[in-house]
Amino acid sequence: MSRFASFLCVAVLPAVLAAGTAAAQVETPIDRGVDARIERFIAEPRFASAAWSIAVVSLDSGKTIYAHDADKLLTPASTAKLFTAALALEVFADDHRVATTLFATARPSRDGELRGDIVLVGYGDPSLGLDKRVSWADTLAIELRKSGVTHVRGDLIADATWFAAPRYGNGWEAADLQTWFGAPASALSVDENVVRVAITPAAQPGAKARLVFDPPTSAPATVNAIRTDASRAISDVSLIRRPGESVLHAFGTIARDAGAQTYRIALDDPARIAAEQLRAALLRQGVTVAGNTRSVYWPEVDEALGKEKLERVATVWSPTIAELVMRGMKISQNLYMHNLLLMVGANARSNELAAGTDSARFRSSEWRGIDALRLYLSSIGISPDHALIEDGAGLSRRNLVSANAMVQLLVHHGSAAEHSAFRKSLPEAGVDGSLTGRLRGSNAQGRVHAKTGSMRFTYSLAGYVLTQANERLAFAILLNNYDAPAGSARASAELDAITLMLVDHAPAAVVSESKPVDAIDRR
């Protein structure tokens, strides 16, 4: 465990118990040095048209170290995932696992024929198919074969209706929907809802390039018009799938001496792809399916699930919620985090139905998840008006958050042992996740754990700092409406520069009271 992780596991100090409310107040900075340095930095001419919201609070003293427009609402990009992670870990136990279950609508006859359908039902696991050491599809197929089935007379149905919501988050942009980071959310997801395509030039100039999809069963219908060009050293490849369509159009040129170029494309219908993988596994296990493969999404209804003789065949389980949150946060995986939000919403409806309190008025899984988030934030002292969240991934530009709201969330999760999964999910500067290449070799390495956020003209960083004086800080830096001038540093480097100032923060009043590293209880 790093020095920083050790510090984050200490018990809550008395002064921090009220820090959740203290973070919302702008106090006089106790370190005029860091205050002045940050003020001079953000006042530089290149930021004249930009907007900042910054808040920094000491976990050790509960005092506000620095604040600039800390209540201003700005777009957080992927730092909005902090709210989703906290909510998911609050609603589900850290060790909770998500099911993907195969059902049959009838029992097999003595001759091995199942005179009905088989139904693959997803409950939100975003990691199905990620672990290549074990085939989830073969695991289910083997269990069906063990039950005596050799032939299924009916259909293979992929049921993704556990999520009563659109497959894309509220406010996601059309241009993102075919990209790997804009992959659709689905209660029945597979291979992170992405297919890889390798494009290789043909041997003869003018001939069509070769497209190879991995896995092959995920290949979309494709119109390939990419030509091999011997006269150009630079390839010009375009891959377009228009919104609402399933056909991928590939066009442009690829240089004859170019190597294979690999792209990741979002799946149009992940539930159907999962069913096709299961059909292939069934064949490998000696089970044939006579009917069609079809997928069902909200607002459709899967009539097969309503049959009285529905039989559970087998279930495969996801990693723990803590592990799903960690992958979603470390590499900023949008599918994981939006699926987690929809899981919260679907779980809320399931609980209401069980209790007989479900309203006749329709509310989507997304709406219920957002409503649960608002209630959760209120319960820990954060005004929902300071965290206007529209999706679970932070991909929506409709999201608006203040730095104070983020810091209050971070203070709440900053010390208690029951929140360790939240803290461990944050990327470590210069070490892993989306911070692997940032702040490496600097004073911040090993001292900063934070969630990154980046969209065009929108940048953010929020998490924890262990200063050189071993003081623990929670911080949030949001920068909007910023177009980096030619020749200036990348926007992410501007946020890193402020983070380094926080690492060097050493107010005498706090240092003199700080415990030595070895004297702090490490749980």
Coordinates of C-alpha atoms in Angstrom, one line a residue:
M1 CA 0.0 0.0 0.0
S2 CA 1.4 3.4 -0.9
R3 CA 2.0 6.1 1.7
F4 CA -1.1 8.0 0.4
A5 CA -3.4 4.9 0.6
S6 CA -2.2 4.4 4.2
F7 CA -3.2 7.9 5.1
L8 CA -6.6 7.5 3.5
C9 CA -7.4 4.5 5.8
V10 CA -7.0 6.4 9.1
A11 CA -9.9 6.9 11.4
V12 CA -11.9 10.1 11.1
L13 CA -10.5 12.9 13.2
P14 CA -13.0 14.8 15.4
A15 CA -12.4 18.0 13.4
V16 CA -13.3 16.2 10.2
L17 CA -16.6 14.9 11.4
A18 CA -18.2 18.2 10.5
A19 CA -16.2 18.8 7.4
G20 CA -19.0 17.7 5.1
T21 CA -20.7 21.0 5.9
A22 CA -17.5 23.0 6.4
A23 CA -16.5 22.3 2.8
A24 CA -19.5 24.4 1.5
Q25 CA -18.2 27.5 3.3
V26 CA -15.5 29.8 1.8
E27 CA -13.1 30.5 4.7
T28 CA -10.1 32.8 4.7
P29 CA -7.2 30.7 3.3
I30 CA -4.7 29.8 6.0
D31 CA -1.8 29.5 3.6
R32 CA -1.4 32.8 1.7
G33 CA 1.4 31.2 -0.3
V34 CA -0.7 28.5 -2.1
D35 CA -3.6 31.0 -2.3
A36 CA -1.5 33.6 -4.1
R37 CA 0.2 31.1 -6.3
I38 CA -3.1 29.6 -7.6
E39 CA -4.7 33.1 -8.0
R40 CA -1.8 34.3 -10.1
F41 CA -1.9 31.1 -12.2
I42 CA -5.6 31.1 -13.1
A43 CA -5.4 34.9 -13.8
E44 CA -2.9 34.4 -16.6
P45 CA -4.1 35.8 -20.0
R46 CA -4.7 32.4 -21.7
F47 CA -7.6 31.8 -19.2
A48 CA -9.3 35.1 -19.8
S49 CA -12.3 33.5 -21.5
A50 CA -12.4 30.3 -19.4
A51 CA -14.3 29.5 -16.2
W52 CA -12.8 27.9 -13.1
S53 CA -14.4 26.3 -10.0
I54 CA -11.9 25.2 -7.4
A55 CA -12.3 24.0 -3.8
V56 CA -9.7 22.5 -1.5
V57 CA -10.4 21.3 2.1
S58 CA -8.1 19.7 4.6
L59 CA -9.3 16.3 5.9
D60 CA -7.1 16.8 9.0
S61 CA -8.4 20.2 10.1
G62 CA -11.7 20.5 8.2
K63 CA -10.7 24.0 7.0
T64 CA -11.0 25.3 3.5
I65 CA -7.5 25.7 2.1
Y66 CA -8.5 27.5 -1.1
A67 CA -11.7 28.3 -3.0
H68 CA -12.4 30.1 -6.2
D69 CA -16.0 30.3 -7.5
A70 CA -16.4 27.1 -5.5
D71 CA -20.2 27.2 -5.8
K72 CA -20.2 27.9 -9.6
L73 CA -21.9 25.2 -11.7
L74 CA -19.7 23.9 -14.4
T75 CA -19.6 20.8 -16.6
P76 CA -17.6 18.1 -14.8
A77 CA -17.0 15.6 -17.6
S78 CA -15.9 12.2 -16.2
T79 CA -15.4 13.5 -12.6
A80 CA -19.2 13.1 -12.4
K81 CA -18.3 9.4 -12.1
L82 CA -17.4 10.2 -8.4
F83 CA -21.1 10.6 -7.7
T84 CA -22.1 7.3 -9.5
A85 CA -19.3 5.4 -7.7
A86 CA -20.4 6.7 -4.3
L87 CA -24.1 5.9 -5.0
A88 CA -23.4 2.3 -6.3
L89 CA -21.2 1.5 -3.3
E90 CA -23.9 2.9 -1.0
V91 CA -26.8 1.0 -2.6
F92 CA -25.0 -2.4 -3.1
A93 CA -22.7 -4.1 -0.8
D94 CA -19.0 -4.0 -1.9
D95 CA -19.1 -7.8 -2.4
H96 CA -22.4 -7.9 -4.3
R97 CA -22.3 -9.6 -7.7
V98 CA -24.5 -9.2 -10.7
A99 CA -26.2 -12.2 -12.4
T100 CA -26.6 -13.1 -16.0
T101 CA -29.0 -16.0 -16.2
L102 CA -30.2 -18.6 -18.7
F103 CA -33.8 -19.6 -18.5
A104 CA -35.9 -22.1 -20.4
T105 CA -39.7 -21.9 -21.1
A106 CA -40.2 -25.6 -20.7
R107 CA -38.5 -28.7 -19.3
P108 CA -36.7 -31.0 -21.7
S109 CA -38.4 -34.1 -22.9
R110 CA -36.9 -37.6 -22.5
D111 CA -35.7 -37.4 -26.1
G112 CA -33.5 -34.4 -25.3
E113 CA -35.7 -31.8 -27.1
L114 CA -36.8 -28.6 -25.3
R115 CA -40.1 -27.7 -26.8
G116 CA -39.9 -24.0 -26.1
D117 CA -37.5 -21.1 -26.0
I118 CA -34.4 -20.4 -24.1
V119 CA -34.0 -16.9 -22.7
L120 CA -30.7 -15.2 -21.7
V121 CA -31.4 -12.4 -19.2
G122 CA -29.0 -9.7 -18.2
Y123 CA -29.2 -7.7 -15.0
G124 CA -26.6 -5.1 -15.8
D125 CA -23.2 -6.8 -15.6
P126 CA -20.9 -4.6 -17.8
S127 CA -18.0 -7.0 -17.6
L128 CA -19.5 -10.1 -19.2
G129 CA -16.9 -11.5 -21.6
L130 CA -14.0 -9.5 -20.2
D131 CA -12.3 -12.4 -18.5
K132 CA -11.0 -14.5 -21.4
R133 CA -9.8 -17.3 -19.1
V134 CA -13.3 -18.6 -18.7
S135 CA -16.0 -18.6 -21.4
W136 CA -19.3 -17.4 -19.8
A137 CA -21.2 -18.7 -22.8
D138 CA -19.7 -22.2 -22.5
T139 CA -20.4 -22.3 -18.8
L140 CA -24.1 -21.7 -19.5
A141 CA -24.1 -24.1 -22.5
I142 CA -22.6 -26.9 -20.5
E143 CA -25.3 -26.6 -17.8
L144 CA -28.0 -26.7 -20.4
R145 CA -26.5 -29.8 -21.9
K146 CA -26.2 -31.4 -18.4
S147 CA -29.9 -31.0 -18.0
G148 CA -30.4 -33.4 -20.9
V149 CA -31.1 -30.9 -23.7
T150 CA -29.7 -31.6 -27.1
H151 CA -32.1 -29.6 -29.2
V152 CA -34.1 -26.5 -28.7
R153 CA -37.2 -26.2 -30.8
G154 CA -37.9 -22.6 -30.1
D155 CA -35.9 -19.3 -30.2
L156 CA -32.8 -18.0 -28.4
I157 CA -34.0 -14.7 -26.8
A158 CA -31.6 -12.1 -25.4
D159 CA -33.6 -10.2 -22.8
A160 CA -32.2 -6.7 -21.8
T161 CA -35.4 -5.3 -20.4
W162 CA -34.2 -5.2 -16.8
F163 CA -33.2 -1.6 -17.7
A164 CA -36.3 0.3 -18.5
A165 CA -34.3 3.1 -20.2
P166 CA -32.8 4.1 -23.6
R167 CA -29.5 2.6 -24.5
Y168 CA -27.8 6.0 -24.4
G169 CA -27.5 8.4 -21.5
N170 CA -29.5 11.7 -21.4
G171 CA -27.5 14.3 -23.2
W172 CA -25.0 12.0 -25.0
E173 CA -23.9 13.5 -28.3
A174 CA -24.7 11.7 -31.6
A175 CA -21.0 11.9 -32.7
D176 CA -20.0 9.8 -29.7
L177 CA -22.4 6.9 -30.2
Q178 CA -20.3 4.8 -32.5
T179 CA -17.1 5.2 -30.4
W180 CA -15.9 2.8 -27.8
F181 CA -16.5 5.5 -25.1
G182 CA -20.0 6.0 -26.3
A183 CA -21.0 2.3 -26.3
P184 CA -24.7 1.8 -25.5
A185 CA -25.7 0.8 -21.9
S186 CA -27.5 -2.5 -21.8
A187 CA -28.7 -4.8 -19.0
L188 CA -27.2 -7.6 -21.3
S189 CA -23.8 -6.3 -22.3
V190 CA -20.9 -8.3 -23.6
D191 CA -17.2 -7.5 -24.4
E192 CA -17.8 -4.0 -23.0
N193 CA -20.2 -3.5 -25.9
V194 CA -17.3 -3.0 -28.3
V195 CA -16.0 -4.8 -31.4
R196 CA -12.4 -4.3 -32.7
V197 CA -11.7 -4.0 -36.4
A198 CA -8.3 -4.3 -38.0
I199 CA -7.9 -2.7 -41.4
T200 CA -5.1 -4.0 -43.6
P201 CA -4.0 -2.8 -47.1
A202 CA -4.4 -5.1 -50.1
A203 CA -1.4 -6.3 -52.0
Q204 CA -2.5 -4.5 -55.2
P205 CA -3.0 -0.7 -55.4
G206 CA -6.7 0.2 -55.9
A207 CA -7.9 -3.0 -54.3
K208 CA -10.2 -2.9 -51.3
A209 CA -8.6 -3.1 -47.9
R210 CA -9.3 -6.1 -45.7
L211 CA -11.4 -5.7 -42.6
V212 CA -11.2 -8.2 -39.8
F213 CA -13.5 -8.0 -36.8
D214 CA -12.7 -9.4 -33.4
P215 CA -14.6 -11.2 -32.2
P216 CA -16.0 -12.3 -35.6
T217 CA -19.5 -12.9 -34.1
S218 CA -19.7 -9.2 -33.3
A219 CA -19.1 -8.0 -36.8
P220 CA -21.7 -5.5 -38.0
A221 CA -23.1 -5.3 -41.5
T222 CA -20.4 -3.4 -43.4
V223 CA -20.1 -1.5 -46.6
N224 CA -16.4 -1.5 -47.3
A225 CA -15.1 1.1 -49.8
I226 CA -11.6 1.6 -48.4
R227 CA -9.0 1.4 -51.2
T228 CA -5.3 0.7 -51.1
D229 CA -3.3 3.7 -52.3
A230 CA 0.4 3.3 -53.4
S231 CA 0.9 7.0 -54.0
R232 CA 0.2 8.3 -50.5
A233 CA 2.2 7.7 -47.4
I234 CA -0.6 8.7 -45.0
S235 CA -3.8 6.7 -44.7
D236 CA -7.2 8.4 -44.6
V237 CA -9.7 6.0 -43.2
S238 CA -13.2 6.9 -42.1
L239 CA -15.7 4.6 -40.3
I240 CA -19.3 5.9 -40.0
R241 CA -22.4 4.4 -38.6
R242 CA -25.2 6.9 -38.8
P243 CA -27.5 7.4 -35.7
G244 CA -30.4 5.0 -35.8
E245 CA -28.7 2.6 -38.3
S246 CA -26.8 -0.6 -37.9
V247 CA -24.7 -0.6 -41.0
L248 CA -21.1 0.5 -40.7
H249 CA -19.7 2.5 -43.7
A250 CA -16.0 2.2 -44.2
F251 CA -14.4 4.5 -46.8
G252 CA -11.2 6.4 -47.7
T253 CA -7.7 5.1 -48.4
I254 CA -5.0 3.2 -46.7
A255 CA -1.3 3.4 -47.7
R256 CA -0.1 0.2 -49.4
D257 CA 2.9 0.0 -47.0
A258 CA 0.9 0.7 -43.9
G259 CA 0.5 -1.8 -41.1
A260 CA -2.8 -2.9 -39.8
Q261 CA -4.8 -0.1 -38.3
T262 CA -7.1 -1.0 -35.4
Y263 CA -10.2 0.7 -34.3
R264 CA -12.8 0.1 -31.6
I265 CA -16.5 0.4 -32.6
A266 CA -19.5 0.4 -30.3
L267 CA -21.9 -2.5 -30.8
D268 CA -25.3 -1.5 -32.1
D269 CA -27.1 -4.4 -30.4
P270 CA -25.0 -5.9 -27.6
A271 CA -27.8 -8.2 -26.3
R272 CA -28.1 -10.0 -29.7
I273 CA -24.3 -10.3 -29.9
A274 CA -24.3 -12.0 -26.5
A275 CA -27.0 -14.4 -27.7
E276 CA -25.0 -15.2 -30.8
Q277 CA -22.0 -16.1 -28.7
L278 CA -24.2 -18.3 -26.6
R279 CA -25.6 -20.0 -29.7
A280 CA -22.0 -20.8 -30.9
A281 CA -21.2 -22.2 -27.4
L282 CA -24.3 -24.4 -27.5
L283 CA -23.1 -25.9 -30.8
R284 CA -19.7 -26.6 -29.3
Q285 CA -21.5 -28.5 -26.5
G286 CA -23.7 -30.4 -28.8
V287 CA -26.9 -28.4 -28.5
T288 CA -28.7 -27.1 -31.5
V289 CA -31.3 -24.3 -31.6
A290 CA -33.9 -24.5 -34.4
G291 CA -35.4 -21.0 -33.9
N292 CA -34.1 -17.5 -34.4
T293 CA -31.9 -15.4 -32.3
R294 CA -33.5 -12.1 -31.3
S295 CA -33.0 -9.4 -28.7
V296 CA -35.6 -7.6 -26.6
Y297 CA -35.1 -4.1 -25.1
W298 CA -37.4 -1.7 -23.3
P299 CA -40.1 -0.7 -24.1
E300 CA -40.6 -4.1 -25.7
V301 CA -41.9 -6.9 -23.5
D302 CA -40.5 -10.3 -23.5
E303 CA -43.5 -12.6 -23.4
A304 CA -41.4 -15.6 -22.8
L305 CA -40.4 -14.4 -19.3
G306 CA -44.1 -14.4 -18.4
K307 CA -44.7 -18.0 -19.0
E308 CA -45.6 -20.1 -15.9
K309 CA -43.2 -22.9 -16.6
L310 CA -40.1 -20.7 -16.8
E311 CA -37.1 -22.8 -15.6
R312 CA -33.7 -21.4 -14.5
V313 CA -30.9 -23.3 -16.2
A314 CA -27.8 -21.6 -14.9
T315 CA -26.3 -18.3 -13.8
V316 CA -22.9 -16.7 -14.3
W317 CA -21.8 -13.9 -11.9
S318 CA -19.9 -10.7 -12.3
P319 CA -16.9 -9.5 -10.3
T320 CA -17.9 -7.7 -7.1
I321 CA -19.5 -4.2 -7.2
A322 CA -16.2 -2.9 -5.7
E323 CA -14.3 -4.4 -8.6
L324 CA -16.7 -3.0 -11.2
V325 CA -16.5 0.4 -9.7
M326 CA -12.7 0.2 -9.7
R327 CA -12.5 -0.6 -13.4
G328 CA -15.0 2.0 -14.2
M329 CA -13.2 4.7 -12.3
K330 CA -9.5 3.7 -12.9
I331 CA -9.8 3.8 -16.7
S332 CA -12.9 6.0 -16.9
Q333 CA -15.0 3.3 -18.5
N334 CA -18.3 5.0 -19.4
L335 CA -20.3 1.7 -19.9
Y336 CA -19.5 0.5 -16.4
M337 CA -20.6 3.7 -14.7
H338 CA -23.8 4.3 -16.6
N339 CA -24.8 0.6 -16.2
L340 CA -24.2 1.1 -12.4
L341 CA -26.5 4.0 -12.4
L342 CA -29.2 2.1 -14.3
M343 CA -28.7 -0.9 -11.9
V344 CA -29.5 1.4 -9.0
G345 CA -32.7 2.6 -10.8
A346 CA -33.8 -1.0 -11.7
N347 CA -33.1 -2.1 -8.2
A348 CA -35.3 0.7 -6.8
R349 CA -38.2 -0.3 -9.0
S350 CA -37.7 -4.0 -8.0
N351 CA -37.9 -3.1 -4.4
E352 CA -41.0 -1.0 -4.9
L353 CA -42.7 -3.8 -6.7
A354 CA -41.8 -6.2 -4.0
A355 CA -43.2 -3.8 -1.4
G356 CA -46.3 -3.0 -3.4
T357 CA -45.5 0.7 -3.5
D358 CA -44.7 1.1 -7.2
S359 CA -46.5 4.0 -8.8
A360 CA -48.6 3.5 -11.8
R361 CA -46.7 6.4 -13.4
F362 CA -43.8 5.3 -15.6
R363 CA -40.3 6.3 -14.5
S364 CA -37.3 5.1 -16.4
S365 CA -34.3 3.3 -14.7
E366 CA -32.2 6.3 -15.5
W367 CA -34.7 8.7 -13.8
R368 CA -34.9 6.4 -10.7
G369 CA -31.1 6.2 -10.5
I370 CA -30.8 10.0 -10.7
D371 CA -33.5 10.4 -8.1
A372 CA -31.7 7.9 -5.8
L373 CA -28.5 10.0 -6.3
R374 CA -30.3 13.2 -5.3
L375 CA -31.7 11.6 -2.1
Y376 CA -28.3 10.2 -1.3
L377 CA -26.5 13.5 -1.7
S378 CA -29.1 15.2 0.5
S379 CA -28.5 12.6 3.2
I380 CA -24.8 13.4 3.4
G381 CA -25.4 17.2 3.4
I382 CA -24.9 18.0 -0.2
S383 CA -27.5 20.2 -1.9
P384 CA -28.7 18.5 -5.1
D385 CA -28.8 22.0 -6.6
H386 CA -25.0 21.8 -6.6
A387 CA -24.8 18.5 -8.4
L388 CA -27.2 18.4 -11.4
I389 CA -26.4 15.0 -12.8
E390 CA -28.1 13.6 -16.0
D391 CA -26.1 10.4 -16.6
G392 CA -23.8 7.9 -14.8
A393 CA -20.7 8.3 -16.9
G394 CA -20.2 12.1 -17.1
L395 CA -20.5 11.9 -20.9
S396 CA -23.5 14.3 -20.9
R397 CA -22.8 18.0 -21.3
R398 CA -26.0 18.6 -19.4
N399 CA -24.3 17.8 -16.2
L400 CA -23.5 20.7 -13.9
V401 CA -21.5 20.4 -10.7
S402 CA -19.8 22.8 -8.3
A403 CA -16.3 22.2 -6.9
N404 CA -17.8 22.5 -3.4
A405 CA -20.2 19.6 -4.0
M406 CA -17.4 17.4 -5.3
V407 CA -15.2 18.2 -2.3
Q408 CA -18.0 17.6 0.2
L409 CA -18.5 14.1 -1.4
L410 CA -14.7 13.5 -1.2
V411 CA -14.6 14.7 2.5
H412 CA -17.4 12.4 3.3
H413 CA -15.5 9.4 1.8
G414 CA -12.1 10.6 2.8
S415 CA -11.3 8.6 6.0
A416 CA -13.9 6.0 7.1
A417 CA -13.0 2.4 6.6
E418 CA -16.4 1.6 5.0
H419 CA -15.5 3.9 2.2
S420 CA -12.1 2.3 1.3
A421 CA -13.5 0.8 -1.9
F422 CA -14.4 4.3 -3.1
R423 CA -10.9 5.7 -2.4
K424 CA -9.1 2.7 -3.9
S425 CA -11.0 3.1 -7.2
L426 CA -9.3 6.5 -7.9
P427 CA -6.4 6.5 -10.3
E428 CA -3.0 7.1 -8.8
A429 CA -0.8 9.9 -10.3
G430 CA 1.9 8.5 -12.5
V431 CA 1.0 4.9 -11.6
D432 CA -2.3 3.7 -13.0
G433 CA -5.5 4.3 -14.8
S434 CA -6.2 7.6 -16.5
L435 CA -3.3 9.2 -14.5
T436 CA -0.7 6.8 -15.6
G437 CA 1.1 9.3 -17.8
R438 CA 0.4 12.4 -15.7
L439 CA 2.6 13.8 -12.9
R440 CA 5.0 10.9 -13.3
G441 CA 8.3 11.5 -11.6
S442 CA 7.0 14.6 -9.9
N443 CA 6.4 15.3 -6.2
A444 CA 2.8 14.3 -6.8
Q445 CA 3.6 10.7 -7.7
G446 CA 2.3 8.5 -4.9
R447 CA 0.7 11.5 -3.3
V448 CA -2.3 12.1 -5.5
H449 CA -5.3 9.9 -6.1
A450 CA -7.9 11.6 -8.3
K451 CA -10.6 11.1 -11.0
T452 CA -9.9 12.8 -14.3
G453 CA -12.4 14.4 -16.7
S454 CA -12.0 15.6 -20.2
M455 CA -14.2 16.6 -23.1
R456 CA -13.7 19.3 -25.7
F457 CA -13.1 22.6 -24.0
T458 CA -14.0 20.9 -20.6
Y459 CA -11.4 19.6 -18.1
S460 CA -11.5 18.5 -14.5
L461 CA -9.6 16.7 -11.8
A462 CA -10.9 15.8 -8.3
G463 CA -9.6 13.6 -5.5
Y464 CA -7.1 13.5 -2.7
V465 CA -3.7 14.9 -2.1
L466 CA -1.1 14.0 0.6
T467 CA 1.0 17.1 0.9
Q468 CA 4.8 17.1 1.4
A469 CA 3.9 17.9 5.0
N470 CA 1.7 14.8 5.2
E471 CA -1.5 16.8 5.4
R472 CA -4.5 15.2 3.6
L473 CA -6.5 17.4 1.3
A474 CA -9.7 16.8 -0.7
F475 CA -9.8 18.9 -3.9
A476 CA -11.8 19.6 -7.0
I477 CA -10.6 21.6 -10.0
L478 CA -13.1 22.3 -12.9
L479 CA -12.1 24.2 -16.0
N480 CA -14.7 25.0 -18.7
N481 CA -14.7 27.0 -21.9
Y482 CA -11.0 26.6 -22.4
D483 CA -9.3 26.4 -25.8
A484 CA -5.6 26.0 -25.2
P485 CA -3.7 28.6 -27.3
A486 CA -1.1 27.3 -29.7
G487 CA 2.2 26.6 -28.0
S488 CA 0.7 26.4 -24.5
A489 CA 0.6 23.3 -22.3
R490 CA -2.2 20.7 -22.7
A491 CA -5.2 21.6 -20.6
S492 CA -4.6 18.5 -18.4
A493 CA -1.2 19.9 -17.6
E494 CA -2.8 23.1 -16.4
L495 CA -4.8 21.2 -13.8
D496 CA -1.7 19.2 -12.9
A497 CA 0.2 22.4 -12.2
I498 CA -2.4 23.4 -9.6
T499 CA -2.3 19.9 -8.1
L500 CA 1.5 20.2 -7.7
M501 CA 1.0 23.5 -5.8
L502 CA -1.3 21.6 -3.4
V503 CA 1.3 18.9 -2.9
D504 CA 3.8 21.6 -1.9
H505 CA 1.2 23.3 0.5
A506 CA 2.7 23.4 4.0
P507 CA 1.0 25.8 6.4
A508 CA 3.0 26.0 9.6
A509 CA -0.1 25.7 11.8
V510 CA -1.1 22.3 10.3
V511 CA 2.5 21.0 10.0
S512 CA 3.2 21.5 13.7
E513 CA 0.1 19.5 14.6
S514 CA 0.6 16.7 12.1
K515 CA 1.5 13.3 13.4
P516 CA 4.6 11.5 12.0
V517 CA 3.8 9.0 9.3
D518 CA 4.5 6.0 11.5
A519 CA 2.3 7.3 14.3
I520 CA -0.9 7.3 12.2
D521 CA -3.1 4.3 12.7
R522 CA -3.1 2.3 9.4
R523 CA -6.2 0.1 9.0

